[in-house]
Amino acid sequence: MIALAPALGLLFLSAVPQDESPRRRLILENGAIVLAERLPEAKSLSVQLFAGVRGVSEARETHGWRHLLEHLVLKGSDGKLDDRMESQGVFFTGRTYRDAIQVEFTGRTDRLESILDAIGEILQPLRTTPDAIAREAAIMRHELAGVSDSAKLSRTAWQAAFGDAGIDPLGEAEAIAKATPDALEQLRQRHFSPHNLVLVVSGPIDPERTAGILRKRLEGLEGTESGTRPARIGQPGRLEADDCFGEVRGGLVKNLRDAGAVLCAAYGVAARLDGAYVTYTPTDEAGLVIIGRTDANNTVGEFIDRLEEGEQAAIFPIGKLLAERWLAGQLGTPSGSAYLRGYLQVQNAALRPEELLEAIRKTGWPEFKAALGRFQKSYTVIAVGVKG
Amino acid sequence: MIVLGLLIASQQPAAPTVTVSELVEPSAKQTRVEIVVGLPDQDRETWACANVLARVLTQGTHNYTSYQLLTYATLAGDPIRIAAAQDHLRIGFAVPAGDLRLALELTDELVREALVPEEAVTAAIDELPFRRRSPWLEAWMPWKMDPKQLGRDDVLALYRRAFRPGNVSIAVGGVLPQGEARRTFAQRFATWQATDQGRPRRGAKVEPVTGRAGMTTISVWGPVVSPIPAVTTSPAESYTLAEASLACVMLGQGKGCSAYRVLRERNGWSYRQEAMLRPSQDGLQAGLVFGTSMGGDAAELAARARVQLAEDVGKWGEPERLRAMELARATQELGLPLGVIALSGERPLSQSLEDRTYLEAYWRARTGRSWNWKALLDDMRRVPLERAKAFAIEWLSTGTTTVIVGR
């Protein structure tokens, strides 16, 4: 048997390598940001376009239009963009988050120009028809029907914490079906306005040269500054999630730095609970760090509420270690690093994932203990699955 | 039909040992251990018992508490993964780079010293019938279980019966000195003598899954191929792993595949559709799964889908083949989140260290050989287009349909 304490001590000394990856960022005159990052050992290139939500708040009657827009723009000019990219060994996908639409391409470095051509197509005005919208809305009904239990619990927790300001980005089928070509084009103009755009390339590239290439692709775009981001104010609460199994607790966080200690606490708890997971989407706004289980429906809260000080102290080092390793792991891959950097910069040009890393590293026992409190019954956000 | 079973025992009849293989990668960030334990009986009751065992293996060993096991096994930042598949039980975890001593200790504890505590078994048996899995996992493993007639004795019997020399394959990947894992692990298990205490008494009820809200999944199960190159389970048709793999990518991987174009884009019948190979008693079985929220007769929809897909396969030409090969190549070289093999879940095994180490352990167990993505890719390049088409047509025309109707 091996003693735990010395092993942990050694790991803390060398847990996360220093970030020496050179990067080049340019803020263009039209407001768009381009960022090129060199990860010399990476095998692939990750190219990610982010379209932020300044001036693009979503209401109940338009709930899911952003998601629909993501589906439609990814089809490209001839509806066969995916086929053309895959024939070059490039895979791409889109995701709609609360704070941005993300389009991610993965390919070899010699495919950069082709990928940027594809992004050029995505940024063109939307040419769609009511029939095409109806077809896509029908496909999205299948997507919404297949939402996982963890996603249902998460969206319920967000609803409990933030009300309508936290509505799930996937949307509602009925609202999606009511979108029109004109309304979607207007939405696209605001969502994909240069002020809302961040383009990131991460991989084995020359940052200076690549940033120049990216600049040429985006500097000609025109658009007006499109407003502010919708604010979120969170509060503790409890809601039931229909027709799913499991339980989540959400720790309320005010911003990115505030999330550091809360992530440590979440990982500490999850390490102790077999089958538990942690989710957090980095944001400059108020958000949630979620601890959940979908294979049991009463163990997460029970465990947290009964945690005695001795056990809290025992999970402190492992929670901190796992949070650091999660973030370092993300920053070590083209896909993870481009996502974190792009998603943060599209919210606030000054934000960097290193701030979160620093907050995690600075988390001491008092901060950890206080962060655990954010998951305790009276202060947390709870979502539990119930039979439909 | 050739029944492969696990080959380890038959290849080393004199003195069965634990199979240990290595994937040395000095640039990795961790050292990964993947353990594949063959299920001794290929029936669903054994699978139910294995599911209970998967839930209780980390609940303490003779030398570690549950807390210590979970803590040590997550030191490298990844959770421990234990899952029951159709033909094996998988245990996977990571330790800090180069810490072979910890890797060996944890392996030994989980493989030989699990306590299988009564209260944990009871809790797992109570929970399993109510456990909700994603519609995709249900589609790939379309059975639900009610193991309430099982007891600790049954679970322990499976532990003793399955966890024995000759039936355990361990792969160690990532940072490790060449040969060191083979030497130390082989040494540790050299004198292991396990006692088979017989089969579990048959108490579990395993039934087809009956579906979940809003989502119907339709699966078409096709031919079975041997994981060993050039060895086929069905000599009359003589399909190979490479032929099946190419057909999988052309039929159901990526956005340019037949299933995406026909089921999603042309008809709007589904959002997600995919084709992969899953383990079975006889080898790897081709499966195509799509999910739909359409009402009506799902069996009729399945029949229409099969006809339209077969028509599309009939039109496959060099552009479709080129797309598939480029995607397969990118999957292998760049680590795209795609792949043709799903061993113990709905997710295809990718090029991550975790997945490659897992495949190595599985491949050694099933074939006695090392897993080799590059060789498979080379074989796929040599597959004549007509062979991939013939495989897909047989899959769609003679395969078995499973429908899990959503409520």
PDB file of N, CA, C and O in Angstrom, chain B residues 3-8 35-44 46-48 50-51 83-90 140-141 143 158 162-164 167-169 224-225 227 277-285 341-345 349 358-359 361-367:
ATOM      1  N   VAL B   3     -16.481 -19.575 -33.242  1.00  0.00           N
ATOM      2  CA  VAL B   3     -16.669 -18.826 -31.999  1.00  0.00           C
ATOM      3  C   VAL B   3     -15.298 -18.467 -31.460  1.00  0.00           C
ATOM      4  O   VAL B   3     -14.487 -19.333 -31.164  1.00  0.00           O
ATOM      5  N   LEU B   4     -15.040 -17.182 -31.394  1.00  0.00           N
ATOM      6  CA  LEU B   4     -13.689 -16.757 -31.005  1.00  0.00           C
ATOM      7  C   LEU B   4     -13.448 -16.878 -29.509  1.00  0.00           C
ATOM      8  O   LEU B   4     -12.433 -17.378 -29.068  1.00  0.00           O
ATOM      9  N   GLY B   5     -14.421 -16.419 -28.737  1.00  0.00           N
ATOM     10  CA  GLY B   5     -14.215 -16.380 -27.293  1.00  0.00           C
ATOM     11  C   GLY B   5     -12.981 -15.591 -26.970  1.00  0.00           C
ATOM     12  O   GLY B   5     -12.462 -14.841 -27.784  1.00  0.00           O
ATOM     13  N   LEU B   6     -12.469 -15.749 -25.811  1.00  0.00           N
ATOM     14  CA  LEU B   6     -11.199 -15.119 -25.481  1.00  0.00           C
ATOM     15  C   LEU B   6     -10.105 -16.125 -25.770  1.00  0.00           C
ATOM     16  O   LEU B   6     -10.177 -17.271 -25.379  1.00  0.00           O
ATOM     17  N   LEU B   7      -9.119 -15.675 -26.478  1.00  0.00           N
ATOM     18  CA  LEU B   7      -8.117 -16.599 -26.994  1.00  0.00           C
ATOM     19  C   LEU B   7      -6.953 -16.836 -26.056  1.00  0.00           C
ATOM     20  O   LEU B   7      -6.140 -17.699 -26.287  1.00  0.00           O
ATOM     21  N   ILE B   8      -6.885 -16.056 -25.016  1.00  0.00           N
ATOM     22  CA  ILE B   8      -5.696 -16.118 -24.177  1.00  0.00           C
ATOM     23  C   ILE B   8      -5.485 -17.525 -23.618  1.00  0.00           C
ATOM     24  O   ILE B   8      -4.414 -18.110 -23.723  1.00  0.00           O
ATOM     25  N   ILE B  35      -7.796  -2.662 -18.208  1.00  0.00           N
ATOM     26  CA  ILE B  35      -7.909  -4.083 -17.903  1.00  0.00           C
ATOM     27  C   ILE B  35      -9.175  -4.614 -18.575  1.00  0.00           C
ATOM     28  O   ILE B  35     -10.264  -4.066 -18.380  1.00  0.00           O
ATOM     29  N   VAL B  36      -9.012  -5.649 -19.373  1.00  0.00           N
ATOM     30  CA  VAL B  36     -10.169  -6.284 -20.014  1.00  0.00           C
ATOM     31  C   VAL B  36     -10.291  -7.704 -19.467  1.00  0.00           C
ATOM     32  O   VAL B  36      -9.338  -8.483 -19.513  1.00  0.00           O
ATOM     33  N   VAL B  37     -11.442  -7.975 -18.905  1.00  0.00           N
ATOM     34  CA  VAL B  37     -11.692  -9.300 -18.312  1.00  0.00           C
ATOM     35  C   VAL B  37     -12.818  -9.953 -19.110  1.00  0.00           C
ATOM     36  O   VAL B  37     -13.923  -9.400 -19.215  1.00  0.00           O
ATOM     37  N   GLY B  38     -12.544 -11.093 -19.690  1.00  0.00           N
ATOM     38  CA  GLY B  38     -13.568 -11.756 -20.504  1.00  0.00           C
ATOM     39  C   GLY B  38     -14.712 -12.259 -19.645  1.00  0.00           C
ATOM     40  O   GLY B  38     -14.499 -12.759 -18.534  1.00  0.00           O
ATOM     41  N   LEU B  39     -15.945 -12.099 -20.147  1.00  0.00           N
ATOM     42  CA  LEU B  39     -17.081 -12.691 -19.431  1.00  0.00           C
ATOM     43  C   LEU B  39     -17.117 -14.174 -19.780  1.00  0.00           C
ATOM     44  O   LEU B  39     -17.158 -14.529 -20.966  1.00  0.00           O
ATOM     45  N   PRO B  40     -17.093 -15.042 -18.789  1.00  0.00           N
ATOM     46  CA  PRO B  40     -16.920 -16.471 -19.055  1.00  0.00           C
ATOM     47  C   PRO B  40     -18.113 -17.110 -19.738  1.00  0.00           C
ATOM     48  O   PRO B  40     -17.972 -18.120 -20.419  1.00  0.00           O
ATOM     49  N   ASP B  41     -19.288 -16.548 -19.532  1.00  0.00           N
ATOM     50  CA  ASP B  41     -20.471 -17.119 -20.168  1.00  0.00           C
ATOM     51  C   ASP B  41     -21.133 -16.029 -20.996  1.00  0.00           C
ATOM     52  O   ASP B  41     -21.299 -14.904 -20.529  1.00  0.00           O
ATOM     53  N   GLN B  42     -21.493 -16.384 -22.208  1.00  0.00           N
ATOM     54  CA  GLN B  42     -22.053 -15.383 -23.113  1.00  0.00           C
ATOM     55  C   GLN B  42     -23.571 -15.394 -23.026  1.00  0.00           C
ATOM     56  O   GLN B  42     -24.253 -15.838 -23.941  1.00  0.00           O
ATOM     57  N   ASP B  43     -24.104 -14.965 -21.913  1.00  0.00           N
ATOM     58  CA  ASP B  43     -25.547 -14.854 -21.807  1.00  0.00           C
ATOM     59  C   ASP B  43     -25.873 -13.576 -21.062  1.00  0.00           C
ATOM     60  O   ASP B  43     -25.016 -12.952 -20.438  1.00  0.00           O
ATOM     61  N   ARG B  44     -27.106 -13.168 -21.142  1.00  0.00           N
ATOM     62  CA  ARG B  44     -27.479 -11.867 -20.598  1.00  0.00           C
ATOM     63  C   ARG B  44     -27.516 -11.867 -19.073  1.00  0.00           C
ATOM     64  O   ARG B  44     -27.372 -10.820 -18.449  1.00  0.00           O
ATOM     65  N   THR B  46     -25.288 -13.353 -17.185  1.00  0.00           N
ATOM     66  CA  THR B  46     -23.909 -13.050 -16.800  1.00  0.00           C
ATOM     67  C   THR B  46     -23.644 -11.559 -16.970  1.00  0.00           C
ATOM     68  O   THR B  46     -22.986 -10.924 -16.143  1.00  0.00           O
ATOM     69  N   TRP B  47     -24.218 -11.016 -18.026  1.00  0.00           N
ATOM     70  CA  TRP B  47     -24.050  -9.583 -18.277  1.00  0.00           C
ATOM     71  C   TRP B  47     -24.676  -8.768 -17.143  1.00  0.00           C
ATOM     72  O   TRP B  47     -24.111  -7.772 -16.694  1.00  0.00           O
ATOM     73  N   ALA B  48     -25.846  -9.202 -16.667  1.00  0.00           N
ATOM     74  CA  ALA B  48     -26.492  -8.508 -15.543  1.00  0.00           C
ATOM     75  C   ALA B  48     -25.605  -8.558 -14.304  1.00  0.00           C
ATOM     76  O   ALA B  48     -25.406  -7.562 -13.609  1.00  0.00           O
ATOM     77  N   ALA B  50     -22.432  -8.946 -14.277  1.00  0.00           N
ATOM     78  CA  ALA B  50     -21.246  -8.116 -14.532  1.00  0.00           C
ATOM     79  C   ALA B  50     -21.558  -6.643 -14.292  1.00  0.00           C
ATOM     80  O   ALA B  50     -20.698  -5.889 -13.831  1.00  0.00           O
ATOM     81  N   ASN B  51     -22.778  -6.241 -14.585  1.00  0.00           N
ATOM     82  CA  ASN B  51     -23.172  -4.852 -14.333  1.00  0.00           C
ATOM     83  C   ASN B  51     -23.190  -4.532 -12.843  1.00  0.00           C
ATOM     84  O   ASN B  51     -22.812  -3.440 -12.437  1.00  0.00           O
ATOM     85  N   ALA B  83     -16.991  -0.737 -16.744  1.00  0.00           N
ATOM     86  CA  ALA B  83     -18.224  -0.946 -17.522  1.00  0.00           C
ATOM     87  C   ALA B  83     -18.317  -2.392 -17.973  1.00  0.00           C
ATOM     88  O   ALA B  83     -17.300  -3.042 -18.242  1.00  0.00           O
ATOM     89  N   ALA B  84     -19.544  -2.875 -18.043  1.00  0.00           N
ATOM     90  CA  ALA B  84     -19.779  -4.224 -18.562  1.00  0.00           C
ATOM     91  C   ALA B  84     -20.202  -4.114 -20.016  1.00  0.00           C
ATOM     92  O   ALA B  84     -21.133  -3.376 -20.341  1.00  0.00           O
ATOM     93  N   ALA B  85     -19.511  -4.827 -20.884  1.00  0.00           N
ATOM     94  CA  ALA B  85     -19.877  -4.864 -22.301  1.00  0.00           C
ATOM     95  C   ALA B  85     -20.415  -6.263 -22.617  1.00  0.00           C
ATOM     96  O   ALA B  85     -20.514  -7.109 -21.733  1.00  0.00           O
ATOM     97  N   GLN B  86     -20.744  -6.486 -23.880  1.00  0.00           N
ATOM     98  CA  GLN B  86     -21.346  -7.762 -24.252  1.00  0.00           C
ATOM     99  C   GLN B  86     -20.442  -8.955 -23.936  1.00  0.00           C
ATOM    100  O   GLN B  86     -20.923 -10.025 -23.601  1.00  0.00           O
ATOM    101  N   ASP B  87     -19.144  -8.777 -24.096  1.00  0.00           N
ATOM    102  CA  ASP B  87     -18.259  -9.932 -23.943  1.00  0.00           C
ATOM    103  C   ASP B  87     -17.138  -9.704 -22.928  1.00  0.00           C
ATOM    104  O   ASP B  87     -16.283 -10.564 -22.773  1.00  0.00           O
ATOM    105  N   HIS B  88     -17.134  -8.561 -22.277  1.00  0.00           N
ATOM    106  CA  HIS B  88     -16.045  -8.315 -21.331  1.00  0.00           C
ATOM    107  C   HIS B  88     -16.425  -7.259 -20.301  1.00  0.00           C
ATOM    108  O   HIS B  88     -17.401  -6.533 -20.460  1.00  0.00           O
ATOM    109  N   LEU B  89     -15.619  -7.213 -19.271  1.00  0.00           N
ATOM    110  CA  LEU B  89     -15.716  -6.162 -18.264  1.00  0.00           C
ATOM    111  C   LEU B  89     -14.484  -5.287 -18.437  1.00  0.00           C
ATOM    112  O   LEU B  89     -13.378  -5.807 -18.577  1.00  0.00           O
ATOM    113  N   ARG B  90     -14.686  -3.972 -18.436  1.00  0.00           N
ATOM    114  CA  ARG B  90     -13.569  -3.072 -18.662  1.00  0.00           C
ATOM    115  C   ARG B  90     -13.306  -2.254 -17.396  1.00  0.00           C
ATOM    116  O   ARG B  90     -14.220  -1.699 -16.797  1.00  0.00           O
ATOM    117  N   TRP B 140     -27.468   0.697 -28.434  1.00  0.00           N
ATOM    118  CA  TRP B 140     -26.300  -0.153 -28.674  1.00  0.00           C
ATOM    119  C   TRP B 140     -26.288  -1.372 -27.767  1.00  0.00           C
ATOM    120  O   TRP B 140     -25.694  -2.396 -28.102  1.00  0.00           O
ATOM    121  N   MET B 141     -26.923  -1.266 -26.604  1.00  0.00           N
ATOM    122  CA  MET B 141     -27.010  -2.408 -25.677  1.00  0.00           C
ATOM    123  C   MET B 141     -28.479  -2.505 -25.253  1.00  0.00           C
ATOM    124  O   MET B 141     -28.835  -2.109 -24.159  1.00  0.00           O
ATOM    125  N   TRP B 143     -30.872  -3.981 -23.750  1.00  0.00           N
ATOM    126  CA  TRP B 143     -31.486  -4.817 -22.736  1.00  0.00           C
ATOM    127  C   TRP B 143     -31.562  -4.045 -21.430  1.00  0.00           C
ATOM    128  O   TRP B 143     -30.703  -3.231 -21.136  1.00  0.00           O
ATOM    129  N   LEU B 158     -19.000 -14.617  -9.978  1.00  0.00           N
ATOM    130  CA  LEU B 158     -18.543 -14.106 -11.274  1.00  0.00           C
ATOM    131  C   LEU B 158     -17.149 -13.503 -11.128  1.00  0.00           C
ATOM    132  O   LEU B 158     -16.291 -13.697 -12.000  1.00  0.00           O
ATOM    133  N   ALA B 162     -14.359 -15.013 -13.453  1.00  0.00           N
ATOM    134  CA  ALA B 162     -13.842 -14.207 -14.570  1.00  0.00           C
ATOM    135  C   ALA B 162     -12.440 -13.685 -14.304  1.00  0.00           C
ATOM    136  O   ALA B 162     -11.592 -13.663 -15.196  1.00  0.00           O
ATOM    137  N   PHE B 163     -12.193 -13.266 -13.080  1.00  0.00           N
ATOM    138  CA  PHE B 163     -10.894 -12.676 -12.753  1.00  0.00           C
ATOM    139  C   PHE B 163      -9.923 -13.797 -12.394  1.00  0.00           C
ATOM    140  O   PHE B 163      -9.788 -14.176 -11.230  1.00  0.00           O
ATOM    141  N   ARG B 164      -9.279 -14.316 -13.404  1.00  0.00           N
ATOM    142  CA  ARG B 164      -8.333 -15.405 -13.197  1.00  0.00           C
ATOM    143  C   ARG B 164      -7.268 -15.342 -14.291  1.00  0.00           C
ATOM    144  O   ARG B 164      -7.512 -14.766 -15.359  1.00  0.00           O
ATOM    145  N   ASN B 167      -7.569 -15.089 -18.322  1.00  0.00           N
ATOM    146  CA  ASN B 167      -8.795 -14.403 -18.733  1.00  0.00           C
ATOM    147  C   ASN B 167      -8.712 -12.897 -18.510  1.00  0.00           C
ATOM    148  O   ASN B 167      -9.691 -12.191 -18.668  1.00  0.00           O
ATOM    149  N   VAL B 168      -7.530 -12.447 -18.102  1.00  0.00           N
ATOM    150  CA  VAL B 168      -7.346 -11.019 -17.814  1.00  0.00           C
ATOM    151  C   VAL B 168      -6.267 -10.466 -18.748  1.00  0.00           C
ATOM    152  O   VAL B 168      -5.173 -11.008 -18.828  1.00  0.00           O
ATOM    153  N   SER B 169      -6.604  -9.411 -19.457  1.00  0.00           N
ATOM    154  CA  SER B 169      -5.640  -8.756 -20.338  1.00  0.00           C
ATOM    155  C   SER B 169      -5.431  -7.330 -19.847  1.00  0.00           C
ATOM    156  O   SER B 169      -6.386  -6.572 -19.685  1.00  0.00           O
ATOM    157  N   VAL B 224     -21.381 -10.141 -38.912  1.00  0.00           N
ATOM    158  CA  VAL B 224     -20.323 -10.178 -37.901  1.00  0.00           C
ATOM    159  C   VAL B 224     -19.012 -10.498 -38.601  1.00  0.00           C
ATOM    160  O   VAL B 224     -18.960 -11.371 -39.460  1.00  0.00           O
ATOM    161  N   VAL B 225     -17.978  -9.746 -38.239  1.00  0.00           N
ATOM    162  CA  VAL B 225     -16.660 -10.040 -38.826  1.00  0.00           C
ATOM    163  C   VAL B 225     -15.673 -10.355 -37.715  1.00  0.00           C
ATOM    164  O   VAL B 225     -15.853  -9.932 -36.571  1.00  0.00           O
ATOM    165  N   PRO B 227     -12.256  -9.977 -35.660  1.00  0.00           N
ATOM    166  CA  PRO B 227     -11.267  -8.909 -35.460  1.00  0.00           C
ATOM    167  C   PRO B 227      -9.896  -9.279 -36.011  1.00  0.00           C
ATOM    168  O   PRO B 227      -9.022  -8.427 -36.129  1.00  0.00           O
ATOM    169  N   LEU B 277     -19.069  -0.769 -35.216  1.00  0.00           N
ATOM    170  CA  LEU B 277     -18.961  -2.195 -34.942  1.00  0.00           C
ATOM    171  C   LEU B 277     -18.987  -2.372 -33.433  1.00  0.00           C
ATOM    172  O   LEU B 277     -18.278  -1.677 -32.713  1.00  0.00           O
ATOM    173  N   ARG B 278     -19.807  -3.317 -32.951  1.00  0.00           N
ATOM    174  CA  ARG B 278     -19.858  -3.569 -31.512  1.00  0.00           C
ATOM    175  C   ARG B 278     -19.433  -5.007 -31.246  1.00  0.00           C
ATOM    176  O   ARG B 278     -19.591  -5.885 -32.111  1.00  0.00           O
ATOM    177  N   PRO B 279     -18.919  -5.266 -30.055  1.00  0.00           N
ATOM    178  CA  PRO B 279     -18.484  -6.633 -29.776  1.00  0.00           C
ATOM    179  C   PRO B 279     -19.660  -7.584 -29.651  1.00  0.00           C
ATOM    180  O   PRO B 279     -20.740  -7.191 -29.210  1.00  0.00           O
ATOM    181  N   SER B 280     -19.438  -8.794 -30.073  1.00  0.00           N
ATOM    182  CA  SER B 280     -20.445  -9.837 -29.887  1.00  0.00           C
ATOM    183  C   SER B 280     -19.696 -11.125 -29.609  1.00  0.00           C
ATOM    184  O   SER B 280     -18.467 -11.178 -29.673  1.00  0.00           O
ATOM    185  N   GLN B 281     -20.434 -12.159 -29.327  1.00  0.00           N
ATOM    186  CA  GLN B 281     -19.820 -13.441 -29.007  1.00  0.00           C
ATOM    187  C   GLN B 281     -18.920 -13.934 -30.141  1.00  0.00           C
ATOM    188  O   GLN B 281     -17.879 -14.515 -29.923  1.00  0.00           O
ATOM    189  N   ASP B 282     -19.324 -13.645 -31.386  1.00  0.00           N
ATOM    190  CA  ASP B 282     -18.638 -14.234 -32.525  1.00  0.00           C
ATOM    191  C   ASP B 282     -17.623 -13.316 -33.186  1.00  0.00           C
ATOM    192  O   ASP B 282     -16.958 -13.714 -34.133  1.00  0.00           O
ATOM    193  N   GLY B 283     -17.559 -12.087 -32.742  1.00  0.00           N
ATOM    194  CA  GLY B 283     -16.644 -11.150 -33.375  1.00  0.00           C
ATOM    195  C   GLY B 283     -17.167  -9.739 -33.221  1.00  0.00           C
ATOM    196  O   GLY B 283     -17.707  -9.380 -32.178  1.00  0.00           O
ATOM    197  N   LEU B 284     -17.048  -8.952 -34.276  1.00  0.00           N
ATOM    198  CA  LEU B 284     -17.549  -7.576 -34.232  1.00  0.00           C
ATOM    199  C   LEU B 284     -18.743  -7.461 -35.175  1.00  0.00           C
ATOM    200  O   LEU B 284     -18.649  -7.818 -36.350  1.00  0.00           O
ATOM    201  N   GLN B 285     -19.837  -6.948 -34.646  1.00  0.00           N
ATOM    202  CA  GLN B 285     -21.068  -6.885 -35.431  1.00  0.00           C
ATOM    203  C   GLN B 285     -21.336  -5.459 -35.894  1.00  0.00           C
ATOM    204  O   GLN B 285     -21.242  -4.513 -35.115  1.00  0.00           O
ATOM    205  N   ILE B 341     -15.189   1.462 -33.991  1.00  0.00           N
ATOM    206  CA  ILE B 341     -15.414   0.437 -32.970  1.00  0.00           C
ATOM    207  C   ILE B 341     -15.908   1.066 -31.671  1.00  0.00           C
ATOM    208  O   ILE B 341     -15.323   2.015 -31.160  1.00  0.00           O
ATOM    209  N   ALA B 342     -17.003   0.530 -31.150  1.00  0.00           N
ATOM    210  CA  ALA B 342     -17.524   0.946 -29.841  1.00  0.00           C
ATOM    211  C   ALA B 342     -17.545  -0.302 -28.962  1.00  0.00           C
ATOM    212  O   ALA B 342     -18.293  -1.229 -29.248  1.00  0.00           O
ATOM    213  N   LEU B 343     -16.729  -0.329 -27.937  1.00  0.00           N
ATOM    214  CA  LEU B 343     -16.607  -1.564 -27.159  1.00  0.00           C
ATOM    215  C   LEU B 343     -17.580  -1.657 -25.991  1.00  0.00           C
ATOM    216  O   LEU B 343     -18.180  -2.691 -25.755  1.00  0.00           O
ATOM    217  N   SER B 344     -17.698  -0.603 -25.209  1.00  0.00           N
ATOM    218  CA  SER B 344     -18.546  -0.739 -24.024  1.00  0.00           C
ATOM    219  C   SER B 344     -19.437   0.476 -23.828  1.00  0.00           C
ATOM    220  O   SER B 344     -19.712   0.882 -22.725  1.00  0.00           O
ATOM    221  N   GLY B 345     -19.878   1.037 -24.901  1.00  0.00           N
ATOM    222  CA  GLY B 345     -20.760   2.184 -24.763  1.00  0.00           C
ATOM    223  C   GLY B 345     -21.200   2.661 -26.119  1.00  0.00           C
ATOM    224  O   GLY B 345     -21.025   1.977 -27.120  1.00  0.00           O
ATOM    225  N   LEU B 349     -14.385   4.352 -30.102  1.00  0.00           N
ATOM    226  CA  LEU B 349     -13.055   4.521 -29.515  1.00  0.00           C
ATOM    227  C   LEU B 349     -12.215   5.366 -30.464  1.00  0.00           C
ATOM    228  O   LEU B 349     -12.154   5.123 -31.662  1.00  0.00           O
ATOM    229  N   TYR B 358      -7.147   0.913 -24.167  1.00  0.00           N
ATOM    230  CA  TYR B 358      -8.295   0.017 -23.997  1.00  0.00           C
ATOM    231  C   TYR B 358      -8.374  -0.969 -25.173  1.00  0.00           C
ATOM    232  O   TYR B 358      -8.521  -2.191 -24.987  1.00  0.00           O
ATOM    233  N   LEU B 359      -8.244  -0.437 -26.394  1.00  0.00           N
ATOM    234  CA  LEU B 359      -8.297  -1.317 -27.564  1.00  0.00           C
ATOM    235  C   LEU B 359      -7.159  -2.335 -27.555  1.00  0.00           C
ATOM    236  O   LEU B 359      -7.333  -3.481 -27.965  1.00  0.00           O
ATOM    237  N   ALA B 361      -5.723  -3.670 -24.930  1.00  0.00           N
ATOM    238  CA  ALA B 361      -6.060  -4.738 -23.977  1.00  0.00           C
ATOM    239  C   ALA B 361      -7.129  -5.660 -24.571  1.00  0.00           C
ATOM    240  O   ALA B 361      -7.045  -6.890 -24.465  1.00  0.00           O
ATOM    241  N   TYR B 362      -8.123  -5.065 -25.216  1.00  0.00           N
ATOM    242  CA  TYR B 362      -9.207  -5.868 -25.790  1.00  0.00           C
ATOM    243  C   TYR B 362      -8.697  -6.731 -26.943  1.00  0.00           C
ATOM    244  O   TYR B 362      -9.002  -7.916 -27.052  1.00  0.00           O
ATOM    245  N   TRP B 363      -7.902  -6.106 -27.818  1.00  0.00           N
ATOM    246  CA  TRP B 363      -7.431  -6.827 -29.009  1.00  0.00           C
ATOM    247  C   TRP B 363      -6.540  -7.997 -28.618  1.00  0.00           C
ATOM    248  O   TRP B 363      -6.609  -9.077 -29.196  1.00  0.00           O
ATOM    249  N   ARG B 364      -5.688  -7.774 -27.633  1.00  0.00           N
ATOM    250  CA  ARG B 364      -4.845  -8.872 -27.135  1.00  0.00           C
ATOM    251  C   ARG B 364      -5.718 -10.008 -26.624  1.00  0.00           C
ATOM    252  O   ARG B 364      -5.440 -11.179 -26.856  1.00  0.00           O
ATOM    253  N   ALA B 365      -6.772  -9.638 -25.909  1.00  0.00           N
ATOM    254  CA  ALA B 365      -7.642 -10.656 -25.345  1.00  0.00           C
ATOM    255  C   ALA B 365      -8.380 -11.424 -26.439  1.00  0.00           C
ATOM    256  O   ALA B 365      -8.507 -12.644 -26.383  1.00  0.00           O
ATOM    257  N   ARG B 366      -8.843 -10.710 -27.450  1.00  0.00           N
ATOM    258  CA  ARG B 366      -9.653 -11.374 -28.475  1.00  0.00           C
ATOM    259  C   ARG B 366      -8.811 -12.079 -29.526  1.00  0.00           C
ATOM    260  O   ARG B 366      -9.240 -13.076 -30.104  1.00  0.00           O
ATOM    261  N   THR B 367      -7.652 -11.518 -29.855  1.00  0.00           N
ATOM    262  CA  THR B 367      -6.918 -12.043 -31.018  1.00  0.00           C
ATOM    263  C   THR B 367      -5.508 -12.511 -30.685  1.00  0.00           C
ATOM    264  O   THR B 367      -4.870 -13.144 -31.519  1.00  0.00           O
TER     265      THR B 367
END
